mmCIF file of N, CA and C and ligand atoms in Angstrom:
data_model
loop_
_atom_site.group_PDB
_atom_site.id
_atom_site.type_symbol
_atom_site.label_atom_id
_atom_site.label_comp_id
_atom_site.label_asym_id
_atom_site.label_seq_id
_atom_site.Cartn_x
_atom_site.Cartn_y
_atom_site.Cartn_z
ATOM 1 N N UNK A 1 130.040 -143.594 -228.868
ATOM 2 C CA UNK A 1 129.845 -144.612 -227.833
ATOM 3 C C UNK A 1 131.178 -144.973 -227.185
ATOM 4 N N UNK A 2 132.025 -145.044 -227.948
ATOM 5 C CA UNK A 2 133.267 -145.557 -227.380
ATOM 6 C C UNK A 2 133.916 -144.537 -226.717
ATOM 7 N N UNK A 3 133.970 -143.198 -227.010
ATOM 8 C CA UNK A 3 134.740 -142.216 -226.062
ATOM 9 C C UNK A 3 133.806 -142.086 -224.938
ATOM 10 N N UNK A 4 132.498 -142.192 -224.485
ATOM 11 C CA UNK A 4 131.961 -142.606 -223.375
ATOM 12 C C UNK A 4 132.404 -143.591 -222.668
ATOM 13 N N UNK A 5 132.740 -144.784 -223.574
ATOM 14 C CA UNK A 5 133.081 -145.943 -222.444
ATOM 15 C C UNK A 5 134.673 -145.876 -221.709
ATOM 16 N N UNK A 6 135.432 -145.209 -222.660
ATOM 17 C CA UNK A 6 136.682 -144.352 -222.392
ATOM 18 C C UNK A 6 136.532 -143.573 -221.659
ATOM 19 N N UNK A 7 135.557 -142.704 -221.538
ATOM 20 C CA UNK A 7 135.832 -141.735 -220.242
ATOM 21 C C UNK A 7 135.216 -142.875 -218.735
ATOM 22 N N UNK A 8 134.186 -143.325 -219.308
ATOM 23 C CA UNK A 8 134.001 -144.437 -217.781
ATOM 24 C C UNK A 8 134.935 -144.912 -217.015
ATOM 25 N N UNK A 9 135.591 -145.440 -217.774
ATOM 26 C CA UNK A 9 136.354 -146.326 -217.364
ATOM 27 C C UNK A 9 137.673 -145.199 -216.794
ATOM 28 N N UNK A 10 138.333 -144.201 -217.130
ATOM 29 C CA UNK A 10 139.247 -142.747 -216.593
ATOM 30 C C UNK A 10 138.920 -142.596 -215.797
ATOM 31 N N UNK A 11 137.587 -142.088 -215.392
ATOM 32 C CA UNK A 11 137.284 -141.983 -214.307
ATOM 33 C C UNK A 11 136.653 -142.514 -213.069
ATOM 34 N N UNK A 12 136.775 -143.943 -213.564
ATOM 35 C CA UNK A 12 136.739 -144.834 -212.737
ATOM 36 C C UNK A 12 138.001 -144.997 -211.721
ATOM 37 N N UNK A 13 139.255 -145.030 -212.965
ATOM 38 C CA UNK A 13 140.331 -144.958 -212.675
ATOM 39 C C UNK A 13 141.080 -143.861 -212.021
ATOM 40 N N UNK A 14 140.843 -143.173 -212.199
ATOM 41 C CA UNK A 14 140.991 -141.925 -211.438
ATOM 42 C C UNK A 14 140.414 -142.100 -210.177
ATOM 43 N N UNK A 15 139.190 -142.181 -209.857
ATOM 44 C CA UNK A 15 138.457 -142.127 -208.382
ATOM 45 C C UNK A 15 139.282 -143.766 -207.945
ATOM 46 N N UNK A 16 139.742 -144.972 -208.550
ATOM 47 C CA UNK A 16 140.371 -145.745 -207.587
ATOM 48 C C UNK A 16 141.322 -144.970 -207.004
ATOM 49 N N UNK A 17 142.229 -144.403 -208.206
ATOM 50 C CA UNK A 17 143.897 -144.237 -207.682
ATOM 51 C C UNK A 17 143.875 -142.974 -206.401
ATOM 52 N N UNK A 18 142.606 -142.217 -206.575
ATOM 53 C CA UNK A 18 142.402 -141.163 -205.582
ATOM 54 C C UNK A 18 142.117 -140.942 -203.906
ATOM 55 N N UNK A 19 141.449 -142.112 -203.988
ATOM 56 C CA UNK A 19 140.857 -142.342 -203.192
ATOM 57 C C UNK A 19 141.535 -142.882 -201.976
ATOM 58 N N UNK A 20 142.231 -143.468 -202.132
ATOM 59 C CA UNK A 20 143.608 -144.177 -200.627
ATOM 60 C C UNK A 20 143.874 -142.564 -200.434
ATOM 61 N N UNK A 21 144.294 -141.409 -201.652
ATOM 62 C CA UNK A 21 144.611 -139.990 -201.131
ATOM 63 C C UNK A 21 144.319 -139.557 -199.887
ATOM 64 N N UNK A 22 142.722 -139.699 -200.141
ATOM 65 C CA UNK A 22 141.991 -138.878 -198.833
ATOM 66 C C UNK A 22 142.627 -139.633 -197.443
ATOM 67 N N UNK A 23 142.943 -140.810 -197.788
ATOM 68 C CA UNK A 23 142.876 -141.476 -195.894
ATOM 69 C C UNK A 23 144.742 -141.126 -195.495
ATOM 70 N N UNK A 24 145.504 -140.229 -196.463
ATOM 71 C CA UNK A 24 146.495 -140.250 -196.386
ATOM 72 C C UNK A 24 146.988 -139.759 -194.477
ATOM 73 N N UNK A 25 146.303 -139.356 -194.046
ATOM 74 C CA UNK A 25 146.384 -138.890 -192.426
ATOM 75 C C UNK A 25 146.834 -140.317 -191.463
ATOM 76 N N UNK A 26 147.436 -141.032 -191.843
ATOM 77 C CA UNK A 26 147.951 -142.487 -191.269
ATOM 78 C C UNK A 26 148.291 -141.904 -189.326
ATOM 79 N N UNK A 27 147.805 -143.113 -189.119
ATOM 80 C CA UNK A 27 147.690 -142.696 -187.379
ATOM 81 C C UNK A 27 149.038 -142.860 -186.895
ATOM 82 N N UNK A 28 150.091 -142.523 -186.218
ATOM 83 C CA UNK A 28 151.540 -142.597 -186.151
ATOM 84 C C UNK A 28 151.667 -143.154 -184.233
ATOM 85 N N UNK A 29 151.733 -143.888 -183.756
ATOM 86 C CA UNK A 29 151.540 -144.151 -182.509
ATOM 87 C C UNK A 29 152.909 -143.346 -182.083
ATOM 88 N N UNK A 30 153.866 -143.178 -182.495
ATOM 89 C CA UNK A 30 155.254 -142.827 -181.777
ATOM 90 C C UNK A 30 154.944 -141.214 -181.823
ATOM 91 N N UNK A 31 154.410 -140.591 -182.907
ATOM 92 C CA UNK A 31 154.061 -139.250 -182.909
ATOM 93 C C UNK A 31 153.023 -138.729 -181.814
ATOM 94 N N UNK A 32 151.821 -139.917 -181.684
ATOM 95 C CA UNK A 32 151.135 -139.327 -180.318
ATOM 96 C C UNK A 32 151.840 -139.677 -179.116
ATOM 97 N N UNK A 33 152.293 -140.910 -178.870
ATOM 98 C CA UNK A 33 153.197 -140.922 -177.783
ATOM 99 C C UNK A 33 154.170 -139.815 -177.271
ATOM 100 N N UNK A 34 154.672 -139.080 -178.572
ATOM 101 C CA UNK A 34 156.032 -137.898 -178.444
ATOM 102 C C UNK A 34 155.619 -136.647 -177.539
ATOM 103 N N UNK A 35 154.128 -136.845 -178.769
ATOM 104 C CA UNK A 35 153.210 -135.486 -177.764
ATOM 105 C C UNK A 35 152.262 -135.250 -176.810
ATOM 106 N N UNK A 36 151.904 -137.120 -176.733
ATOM 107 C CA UNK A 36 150.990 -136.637 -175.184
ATOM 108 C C UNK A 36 151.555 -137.797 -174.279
ATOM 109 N N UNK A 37 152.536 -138.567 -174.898
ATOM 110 C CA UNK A 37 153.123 -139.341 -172.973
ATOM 111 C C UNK A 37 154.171 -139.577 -172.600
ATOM 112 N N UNK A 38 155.170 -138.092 -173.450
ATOM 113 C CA UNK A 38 156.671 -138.035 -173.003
ATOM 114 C C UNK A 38 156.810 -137.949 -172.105
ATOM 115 N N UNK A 39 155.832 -136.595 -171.369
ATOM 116 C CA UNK A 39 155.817 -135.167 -170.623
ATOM 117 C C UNK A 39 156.053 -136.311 -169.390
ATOM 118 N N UNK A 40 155.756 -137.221 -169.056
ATOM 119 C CA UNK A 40 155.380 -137.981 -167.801
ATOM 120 C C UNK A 40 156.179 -139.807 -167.857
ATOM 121 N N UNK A 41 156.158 -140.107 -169.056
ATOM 122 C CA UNK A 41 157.085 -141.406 -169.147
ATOM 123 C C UNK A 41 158.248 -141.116 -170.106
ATOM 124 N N UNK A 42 158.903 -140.241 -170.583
ATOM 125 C CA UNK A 42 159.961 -139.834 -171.013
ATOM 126 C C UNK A 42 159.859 -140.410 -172.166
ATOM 127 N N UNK A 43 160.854 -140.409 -173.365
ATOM 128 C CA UNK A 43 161.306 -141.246 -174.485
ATOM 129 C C UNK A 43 161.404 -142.129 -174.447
ATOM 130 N N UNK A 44 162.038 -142.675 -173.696
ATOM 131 C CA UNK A 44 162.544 -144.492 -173.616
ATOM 132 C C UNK A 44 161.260 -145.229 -172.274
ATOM 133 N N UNK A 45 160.153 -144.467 -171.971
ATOM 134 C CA UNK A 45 159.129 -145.080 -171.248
ATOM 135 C C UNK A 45 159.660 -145.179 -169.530
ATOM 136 N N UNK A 46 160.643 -144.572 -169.456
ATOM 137 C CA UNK A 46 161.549 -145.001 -168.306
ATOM 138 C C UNK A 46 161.206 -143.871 -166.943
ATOM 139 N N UNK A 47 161.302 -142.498 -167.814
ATOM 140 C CA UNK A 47 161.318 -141.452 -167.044
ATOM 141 C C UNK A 47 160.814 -141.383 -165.459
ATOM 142 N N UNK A 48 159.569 -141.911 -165.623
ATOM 143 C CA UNK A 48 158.829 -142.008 -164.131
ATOM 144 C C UNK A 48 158.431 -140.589 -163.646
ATOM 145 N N UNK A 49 158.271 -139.652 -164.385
ATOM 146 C CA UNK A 49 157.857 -138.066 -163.565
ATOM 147 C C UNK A 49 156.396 -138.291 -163.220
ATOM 148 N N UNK A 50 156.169 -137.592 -161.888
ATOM 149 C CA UNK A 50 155.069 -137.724 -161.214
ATOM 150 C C UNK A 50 154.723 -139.128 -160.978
ATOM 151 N N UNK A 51 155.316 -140.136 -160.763
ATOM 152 C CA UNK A 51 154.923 -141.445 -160.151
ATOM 153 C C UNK A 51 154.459 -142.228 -161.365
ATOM 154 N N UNK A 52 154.950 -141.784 -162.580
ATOM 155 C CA UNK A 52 154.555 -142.471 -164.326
ATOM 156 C C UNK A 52 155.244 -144.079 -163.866
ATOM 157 N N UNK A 53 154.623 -145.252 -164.201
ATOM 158 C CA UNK A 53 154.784 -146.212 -164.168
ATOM 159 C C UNK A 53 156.199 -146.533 -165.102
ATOM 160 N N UNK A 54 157.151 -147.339 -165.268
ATOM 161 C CA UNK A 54 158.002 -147.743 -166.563
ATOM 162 C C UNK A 54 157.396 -148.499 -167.497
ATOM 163 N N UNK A 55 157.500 -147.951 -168.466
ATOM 164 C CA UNK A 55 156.488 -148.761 -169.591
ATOM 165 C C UNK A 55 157.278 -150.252 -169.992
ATOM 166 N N UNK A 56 158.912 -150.142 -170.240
ATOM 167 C CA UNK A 56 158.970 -150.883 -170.896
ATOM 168 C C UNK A 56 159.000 -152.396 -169.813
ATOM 169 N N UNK A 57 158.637 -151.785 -168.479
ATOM 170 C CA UNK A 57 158.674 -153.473 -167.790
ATOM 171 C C UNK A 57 157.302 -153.482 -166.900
ATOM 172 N N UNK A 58 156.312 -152.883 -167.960
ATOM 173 C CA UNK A 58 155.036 -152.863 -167.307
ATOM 174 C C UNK A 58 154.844 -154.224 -167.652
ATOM 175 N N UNK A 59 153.500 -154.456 -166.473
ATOM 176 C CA UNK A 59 153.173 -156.359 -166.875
ATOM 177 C C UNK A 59 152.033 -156.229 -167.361
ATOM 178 N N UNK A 60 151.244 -155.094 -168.038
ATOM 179 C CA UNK A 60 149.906 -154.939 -168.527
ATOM 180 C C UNK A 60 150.030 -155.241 -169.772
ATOM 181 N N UNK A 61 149.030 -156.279 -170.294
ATOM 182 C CA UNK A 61 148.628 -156.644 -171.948
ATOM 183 C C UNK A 61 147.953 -155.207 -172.598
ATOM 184 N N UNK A 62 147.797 -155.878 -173.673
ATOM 185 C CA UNK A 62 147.541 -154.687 -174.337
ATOM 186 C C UNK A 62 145.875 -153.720 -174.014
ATOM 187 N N UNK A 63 144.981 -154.918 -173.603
ATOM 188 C CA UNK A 63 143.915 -153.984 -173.709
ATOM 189 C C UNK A 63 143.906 -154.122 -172.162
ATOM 190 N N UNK A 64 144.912 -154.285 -171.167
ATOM 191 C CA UNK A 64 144.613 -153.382 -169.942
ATOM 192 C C UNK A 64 145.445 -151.792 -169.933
ATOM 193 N N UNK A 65 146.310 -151.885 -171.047
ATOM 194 C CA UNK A 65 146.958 -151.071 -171.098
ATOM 195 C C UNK A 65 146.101 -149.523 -172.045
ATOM 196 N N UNK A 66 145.269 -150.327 -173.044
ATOM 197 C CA UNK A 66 144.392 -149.758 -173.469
ATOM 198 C C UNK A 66 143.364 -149.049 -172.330
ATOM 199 N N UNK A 67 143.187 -149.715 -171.410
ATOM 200 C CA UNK A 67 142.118 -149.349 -170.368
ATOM 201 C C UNK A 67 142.756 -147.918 -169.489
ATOM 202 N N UNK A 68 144.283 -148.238 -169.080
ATOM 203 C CA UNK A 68 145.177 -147.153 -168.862
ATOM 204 C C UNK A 68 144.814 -145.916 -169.462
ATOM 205 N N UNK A 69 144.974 -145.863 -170.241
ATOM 206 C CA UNK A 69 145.320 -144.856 -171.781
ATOM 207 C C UNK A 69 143.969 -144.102 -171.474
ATOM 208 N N UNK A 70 142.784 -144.500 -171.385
ATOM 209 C CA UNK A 70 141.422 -144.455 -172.056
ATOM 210 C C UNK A 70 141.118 -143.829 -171.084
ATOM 211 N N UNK A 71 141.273 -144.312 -170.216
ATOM 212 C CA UNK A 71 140.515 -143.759 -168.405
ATOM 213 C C UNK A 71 141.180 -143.531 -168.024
ATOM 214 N N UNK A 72 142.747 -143.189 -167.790
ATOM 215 C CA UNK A 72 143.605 -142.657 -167.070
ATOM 216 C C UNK A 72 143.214 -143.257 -165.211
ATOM 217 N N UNK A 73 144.828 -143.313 -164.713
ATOM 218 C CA UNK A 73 144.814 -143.979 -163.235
ATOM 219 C C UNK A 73 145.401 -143.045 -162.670
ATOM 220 N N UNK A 74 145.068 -143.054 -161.052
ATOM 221 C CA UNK A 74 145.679 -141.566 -160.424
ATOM 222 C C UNK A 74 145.920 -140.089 -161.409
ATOM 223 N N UNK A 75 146.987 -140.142 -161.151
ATOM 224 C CA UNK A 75 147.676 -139.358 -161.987
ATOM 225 C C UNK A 75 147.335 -139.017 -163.153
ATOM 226 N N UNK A 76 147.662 -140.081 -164.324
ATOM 227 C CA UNK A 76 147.916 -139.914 -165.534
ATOM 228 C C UNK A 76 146.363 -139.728 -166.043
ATOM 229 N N UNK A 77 146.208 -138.884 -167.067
ATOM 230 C CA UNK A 77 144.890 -138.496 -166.991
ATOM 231 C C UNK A 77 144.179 -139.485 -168.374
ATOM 232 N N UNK A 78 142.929 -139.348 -168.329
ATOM 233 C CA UNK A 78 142.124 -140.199 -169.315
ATOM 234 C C UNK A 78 142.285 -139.911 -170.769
ATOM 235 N N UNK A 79 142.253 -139.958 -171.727
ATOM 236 C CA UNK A 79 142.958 -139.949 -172.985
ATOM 237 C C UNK A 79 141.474 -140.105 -174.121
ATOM 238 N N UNK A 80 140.740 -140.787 -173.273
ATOM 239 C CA UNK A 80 139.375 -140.738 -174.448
ATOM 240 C C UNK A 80 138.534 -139.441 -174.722
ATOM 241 N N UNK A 81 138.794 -138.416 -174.420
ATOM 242 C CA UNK A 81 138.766 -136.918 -175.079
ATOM 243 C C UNK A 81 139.386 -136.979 -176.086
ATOM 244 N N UNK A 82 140.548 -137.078 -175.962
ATOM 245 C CA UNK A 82 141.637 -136.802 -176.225
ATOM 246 C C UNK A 82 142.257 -136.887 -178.060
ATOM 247 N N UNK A 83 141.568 -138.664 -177.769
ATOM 248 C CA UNK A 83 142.316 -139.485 -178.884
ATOM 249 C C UNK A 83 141.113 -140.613 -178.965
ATOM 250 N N UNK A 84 141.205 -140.483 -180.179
ATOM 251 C CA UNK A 84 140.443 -141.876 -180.825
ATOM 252 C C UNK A 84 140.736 -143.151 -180.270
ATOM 253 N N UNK A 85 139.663 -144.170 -180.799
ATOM 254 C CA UNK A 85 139.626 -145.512 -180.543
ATOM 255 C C UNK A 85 141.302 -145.690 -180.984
ATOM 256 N N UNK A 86 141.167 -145.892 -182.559
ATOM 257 C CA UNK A 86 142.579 -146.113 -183.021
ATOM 258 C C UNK A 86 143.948 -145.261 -182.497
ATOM 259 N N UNK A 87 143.977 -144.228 -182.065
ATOM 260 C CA UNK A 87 144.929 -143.766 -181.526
ATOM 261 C C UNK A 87 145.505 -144.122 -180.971
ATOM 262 N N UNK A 88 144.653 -144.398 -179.745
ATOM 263 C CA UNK A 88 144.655 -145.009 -178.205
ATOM 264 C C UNK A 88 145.978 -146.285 -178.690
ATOM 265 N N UNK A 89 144.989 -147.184 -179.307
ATOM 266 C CA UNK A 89 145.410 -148.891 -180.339
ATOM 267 C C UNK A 89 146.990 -147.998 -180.500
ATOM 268 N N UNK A 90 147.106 -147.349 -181.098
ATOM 269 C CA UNK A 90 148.280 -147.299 -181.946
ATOM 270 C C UNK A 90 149.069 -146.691 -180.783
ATOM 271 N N UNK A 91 148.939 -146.238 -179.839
ATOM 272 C CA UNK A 91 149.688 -145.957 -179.117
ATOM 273 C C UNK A 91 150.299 -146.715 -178.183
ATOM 274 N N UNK A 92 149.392 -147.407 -177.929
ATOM 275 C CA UNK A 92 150.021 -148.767 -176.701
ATOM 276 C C UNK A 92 150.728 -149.805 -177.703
ATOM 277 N N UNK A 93 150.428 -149.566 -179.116
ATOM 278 C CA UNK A 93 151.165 -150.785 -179.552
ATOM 279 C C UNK A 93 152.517 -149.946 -179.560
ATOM 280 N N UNK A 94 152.485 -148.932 -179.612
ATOM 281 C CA UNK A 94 153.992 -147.885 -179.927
ATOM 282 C C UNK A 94 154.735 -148.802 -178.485
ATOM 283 N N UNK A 95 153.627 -148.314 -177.020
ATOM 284 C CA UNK A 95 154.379 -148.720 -176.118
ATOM 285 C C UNK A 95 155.130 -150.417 -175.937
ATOM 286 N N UNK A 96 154.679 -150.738 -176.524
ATOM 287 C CA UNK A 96 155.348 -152.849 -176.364
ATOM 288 C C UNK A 96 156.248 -152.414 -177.426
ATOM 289 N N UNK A 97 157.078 -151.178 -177.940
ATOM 290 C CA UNK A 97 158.706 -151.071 -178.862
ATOM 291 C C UNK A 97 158.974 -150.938 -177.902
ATOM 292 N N UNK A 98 159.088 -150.310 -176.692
ATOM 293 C CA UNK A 98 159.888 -149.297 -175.707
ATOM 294 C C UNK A 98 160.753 -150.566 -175.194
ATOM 295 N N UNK A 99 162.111 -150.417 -175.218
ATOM 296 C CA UNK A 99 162.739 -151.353 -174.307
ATOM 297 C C UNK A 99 163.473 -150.441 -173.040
HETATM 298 C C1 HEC B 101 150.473 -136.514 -166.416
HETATM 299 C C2 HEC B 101 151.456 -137.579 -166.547
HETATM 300 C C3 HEC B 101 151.166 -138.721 -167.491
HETATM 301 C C4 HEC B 101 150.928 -138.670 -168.850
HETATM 302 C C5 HEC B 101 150.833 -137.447 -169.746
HETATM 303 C C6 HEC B 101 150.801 -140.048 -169.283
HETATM 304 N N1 HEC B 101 150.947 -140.897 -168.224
HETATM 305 FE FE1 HEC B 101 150.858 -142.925 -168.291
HETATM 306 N N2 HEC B 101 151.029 -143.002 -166.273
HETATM 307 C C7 HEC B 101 151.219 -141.911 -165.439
HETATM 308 C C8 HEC B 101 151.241 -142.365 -164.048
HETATM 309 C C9 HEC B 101 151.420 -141.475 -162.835
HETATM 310 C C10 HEC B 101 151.035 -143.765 -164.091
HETATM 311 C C11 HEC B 101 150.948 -144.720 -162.890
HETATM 312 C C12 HEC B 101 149.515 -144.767 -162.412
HETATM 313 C C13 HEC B 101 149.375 -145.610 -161.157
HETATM 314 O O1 HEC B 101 150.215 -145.472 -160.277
HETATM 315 O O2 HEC B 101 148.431 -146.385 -161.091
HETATM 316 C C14 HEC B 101 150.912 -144.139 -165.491
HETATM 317 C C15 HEC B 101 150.710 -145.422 -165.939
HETATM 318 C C16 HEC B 101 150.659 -145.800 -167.279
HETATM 319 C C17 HEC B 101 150.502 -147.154 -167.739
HETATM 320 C C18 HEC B 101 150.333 -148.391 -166.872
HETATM 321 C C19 HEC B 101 151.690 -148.982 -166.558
HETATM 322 C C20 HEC B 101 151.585 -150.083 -165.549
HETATM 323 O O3 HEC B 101 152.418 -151.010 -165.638
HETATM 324 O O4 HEC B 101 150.725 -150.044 -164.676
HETATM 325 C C21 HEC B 101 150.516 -147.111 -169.116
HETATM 326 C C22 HEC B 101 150.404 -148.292 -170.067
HETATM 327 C C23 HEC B 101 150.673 -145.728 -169.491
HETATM 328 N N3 HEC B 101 150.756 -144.960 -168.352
HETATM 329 C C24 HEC B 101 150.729 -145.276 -170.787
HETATM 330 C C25 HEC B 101 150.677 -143.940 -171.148
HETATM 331 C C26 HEC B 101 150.523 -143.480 -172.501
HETATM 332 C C27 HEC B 101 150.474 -144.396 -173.723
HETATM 333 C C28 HEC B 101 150.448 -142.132 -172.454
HETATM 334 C C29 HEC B 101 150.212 -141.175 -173.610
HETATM 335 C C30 HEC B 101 149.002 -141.365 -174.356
HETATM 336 C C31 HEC B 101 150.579 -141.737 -171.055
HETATM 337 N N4 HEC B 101 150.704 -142.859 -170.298
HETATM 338 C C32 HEC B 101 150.577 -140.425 -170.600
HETATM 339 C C33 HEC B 101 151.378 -140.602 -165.829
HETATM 340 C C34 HEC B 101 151.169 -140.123 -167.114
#
């Protein structure tokens, strides 16, 4: 009986400590920023290629900026193919570092 309740409880313990494992893919906003909105607002948000707005003295809050991102304006193209709900999130929050 007792090496049953010993293994219960192992592998209980085991499936806690495991389990954060799987979600180890953490969403990186500066990593999607690097690779999908250098090309057009540069590193420091400044660049301006093809008529790219400056990020870091944009006057858009976050979820118009979200709206940006999602649906793309003129130019810059829509991003909800692209990238997840959270992505999107993690990316515009990347953009309010940019000074
Ligand atoms: C193909 C070039 C291009 C890419 C790639 C691009 N953008 Fe843009 N972005 C633009 C252009 C052009 C504008 C200005 C649109 C306008 O004039 O209304 C803009 C505007 C914006 C704005 C609004 C700024 C303001 O003050 O109005 C935000 C926020 C923004 N981009 C964020 C991003 C993010 C975040 C990414 C990456 C996920 C990205 N952009 C990728 C070209 C691009």
């Amino acid at each position: 009986m007792r090496i049953i309740i010993v293994l219960i409880v192992l592998s209980v313990c085991i499936w806690a400590c495991a389990a954060p494992e799987n979600k180890t893919e953490t969403i990186s906003g500066i990593e999607i920023y690097k690779t999908r909105c250098v090309s057009c607002h540069g590193t420091d948000g400044k660049m301006g290629m093809n008529g790219a707005k400056e990020l870091p003295s944009s006057p858009l809050d976050a979820s118009q900026r979200i709206e940006v991102v999602t649906y793309g304006r003129k130019i810059m193209p829509a991003f909800k193919e692209m990238l997840s709900k959270e992505e999107i999130k993690a990316v515009v929050d990347f953009t309010f570092t940019l000074k």
